Tab-separated table of C-alpha atoms in Angstrom:
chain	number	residue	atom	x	y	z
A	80	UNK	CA	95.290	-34.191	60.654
A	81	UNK	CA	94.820	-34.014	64.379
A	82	UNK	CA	91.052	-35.378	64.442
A	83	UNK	CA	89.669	-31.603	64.948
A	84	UNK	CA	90.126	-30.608	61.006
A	85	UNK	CA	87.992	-32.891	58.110
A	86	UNK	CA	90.505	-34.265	55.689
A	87	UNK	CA	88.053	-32.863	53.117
A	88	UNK	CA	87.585	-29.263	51.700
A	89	UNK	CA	83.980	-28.238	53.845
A	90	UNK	CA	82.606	-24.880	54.140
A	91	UNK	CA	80.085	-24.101	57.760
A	92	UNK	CA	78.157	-21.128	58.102
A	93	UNK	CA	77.872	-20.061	61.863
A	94	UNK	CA	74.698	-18.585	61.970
A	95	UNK	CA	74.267	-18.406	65.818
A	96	UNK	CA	76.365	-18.683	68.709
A	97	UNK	CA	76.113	-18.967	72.263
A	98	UNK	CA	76.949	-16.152	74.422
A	99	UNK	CA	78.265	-19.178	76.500
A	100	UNK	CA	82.153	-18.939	76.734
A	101	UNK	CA	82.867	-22.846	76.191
A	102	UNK	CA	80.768	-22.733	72.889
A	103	UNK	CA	82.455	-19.481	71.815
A	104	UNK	CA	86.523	-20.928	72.906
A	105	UNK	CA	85.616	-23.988	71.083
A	106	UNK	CA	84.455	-22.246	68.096
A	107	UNK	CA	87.207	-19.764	68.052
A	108	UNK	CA	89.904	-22.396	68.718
A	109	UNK	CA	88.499	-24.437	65.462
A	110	UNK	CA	88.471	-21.071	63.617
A	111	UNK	CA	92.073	-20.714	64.222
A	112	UNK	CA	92.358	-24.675	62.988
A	113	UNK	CA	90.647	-24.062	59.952
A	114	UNK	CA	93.353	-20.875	59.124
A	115	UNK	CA	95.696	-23.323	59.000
A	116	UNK	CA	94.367	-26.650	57.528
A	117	UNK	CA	93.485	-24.657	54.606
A	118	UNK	CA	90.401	-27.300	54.552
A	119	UNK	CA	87.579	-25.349	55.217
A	120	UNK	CA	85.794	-21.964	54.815
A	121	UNK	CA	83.971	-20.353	57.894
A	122	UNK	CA	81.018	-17.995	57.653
A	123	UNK	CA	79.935	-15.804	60.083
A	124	UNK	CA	76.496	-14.925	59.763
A	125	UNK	CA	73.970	-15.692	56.816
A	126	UNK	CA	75.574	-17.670	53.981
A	127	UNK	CA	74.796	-17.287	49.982
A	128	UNK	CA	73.124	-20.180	49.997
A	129	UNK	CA	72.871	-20.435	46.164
A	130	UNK	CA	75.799	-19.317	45.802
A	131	UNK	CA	77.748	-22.123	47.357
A	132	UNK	CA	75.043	-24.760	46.087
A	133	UNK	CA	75.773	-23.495	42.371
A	134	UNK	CA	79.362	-24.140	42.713
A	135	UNK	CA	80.921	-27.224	41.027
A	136	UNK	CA	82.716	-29.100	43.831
A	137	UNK	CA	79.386	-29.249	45.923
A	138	UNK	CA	77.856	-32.712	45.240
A	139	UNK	CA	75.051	-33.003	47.935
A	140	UNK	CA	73.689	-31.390	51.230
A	141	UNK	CA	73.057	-32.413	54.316
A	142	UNK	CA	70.087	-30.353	54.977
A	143	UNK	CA	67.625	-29.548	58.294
A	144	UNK	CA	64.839	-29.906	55.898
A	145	UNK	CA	63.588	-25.680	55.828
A	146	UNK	CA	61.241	-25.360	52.973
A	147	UNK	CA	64.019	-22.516	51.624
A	148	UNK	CA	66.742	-25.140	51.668
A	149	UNK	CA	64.675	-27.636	50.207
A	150	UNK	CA	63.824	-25.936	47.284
A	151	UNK	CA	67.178	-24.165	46.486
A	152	UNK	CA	69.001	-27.440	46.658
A	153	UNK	CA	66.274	-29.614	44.475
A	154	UNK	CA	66.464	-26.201	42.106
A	155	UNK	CA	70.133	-26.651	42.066
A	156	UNK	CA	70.132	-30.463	41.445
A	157	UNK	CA	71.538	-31.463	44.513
A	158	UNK	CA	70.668	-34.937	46.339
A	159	UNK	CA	70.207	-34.623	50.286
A	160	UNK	CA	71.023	-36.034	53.213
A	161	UNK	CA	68.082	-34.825	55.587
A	162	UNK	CA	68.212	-34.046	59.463
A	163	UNK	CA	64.994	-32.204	60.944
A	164	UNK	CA	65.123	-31.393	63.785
A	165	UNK	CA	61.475	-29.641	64.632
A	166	UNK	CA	58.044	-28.879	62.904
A	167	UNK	CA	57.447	-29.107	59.384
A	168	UNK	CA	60.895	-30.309	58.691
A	169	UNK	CA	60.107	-34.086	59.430
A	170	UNK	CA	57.122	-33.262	56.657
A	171	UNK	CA	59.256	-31.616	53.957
A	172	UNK	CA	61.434	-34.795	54.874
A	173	UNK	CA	59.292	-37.184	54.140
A	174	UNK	CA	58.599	-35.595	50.402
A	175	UNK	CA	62.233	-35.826	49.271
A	176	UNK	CA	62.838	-39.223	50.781
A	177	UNK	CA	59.400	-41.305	49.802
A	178	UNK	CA	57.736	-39.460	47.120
A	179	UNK	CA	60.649	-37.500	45.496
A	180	UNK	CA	63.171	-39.916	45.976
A	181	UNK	CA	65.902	-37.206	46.110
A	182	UNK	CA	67.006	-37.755	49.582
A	183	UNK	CA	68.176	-40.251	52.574
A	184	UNK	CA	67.626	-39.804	56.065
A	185	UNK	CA	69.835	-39.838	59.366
A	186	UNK	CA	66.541	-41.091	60.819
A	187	UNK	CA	65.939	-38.695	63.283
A	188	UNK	CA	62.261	-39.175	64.929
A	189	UNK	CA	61.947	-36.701	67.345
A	190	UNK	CA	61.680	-33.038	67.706
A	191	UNK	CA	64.497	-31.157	69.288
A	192	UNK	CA	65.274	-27.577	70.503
A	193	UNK	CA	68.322	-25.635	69.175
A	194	UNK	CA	69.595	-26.041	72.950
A	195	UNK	CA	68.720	-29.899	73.057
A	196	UNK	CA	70.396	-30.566	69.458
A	197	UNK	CA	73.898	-28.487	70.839
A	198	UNK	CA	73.787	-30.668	73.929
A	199	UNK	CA	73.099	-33.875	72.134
A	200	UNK	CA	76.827	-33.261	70.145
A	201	UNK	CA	78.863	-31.914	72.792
């Protein structure tokens, strides 16, 4: 475990990337990482969704709060960790943490762009 690999089994769907060669080495290089932990499961592109929240080892989602997410994961059962990031996410948010009860927040308050959010990590 260098610090770069989770010690636990994750899957991450890379829906966009960057043309930007730093975002696309550091992706790549972690791709290569992941080969060889055996930890984790990359997709590139769109994800089955229910799919992977059907399956038995997922117990709960960390979620950007998107209407589709939110109900495929309460359909499936799953609590939520929620993270919006921009319009009616901090809404949906609020209805699975106050009045649904099926969620905790990271307690993010303010809107972000994509661009802002991949800065914010780097």
């Amino acid at each position: 475990h260098d610090g770069f690999i989770p010690k636990h089994y994750y899957c991450w769907c890379i829906c966009y990337l960057p043309d930007e060669d730093e975002s696309r080495a550091l992706v790549e290089e972690f791709e290569k990482r992941v080969e060889v932990s055996k930890k984790g499961y990359l997709i590139w592109g769109w994800a089955p969704q229910l799919l992977i929240l059907e399956h038995p080892a997922v117990g709960g989602v960390v979620t950007h709060c998107g209407m589709n997410t939110v109900i495929e994961t309460v359909d499936a059962g799953l609590p939520m960790v929620t993270w919006p990031l921009f319009v009616d996410q901090f809404f949906n948010e609020r209805l699975l943490v106050d009045v649904l009860k099926i969620a905790v927040p990271v307690g993010a308050t303010e809107w972000k762009s994509w661009s802002e959010f991949g800065n914010e990590i780097q």
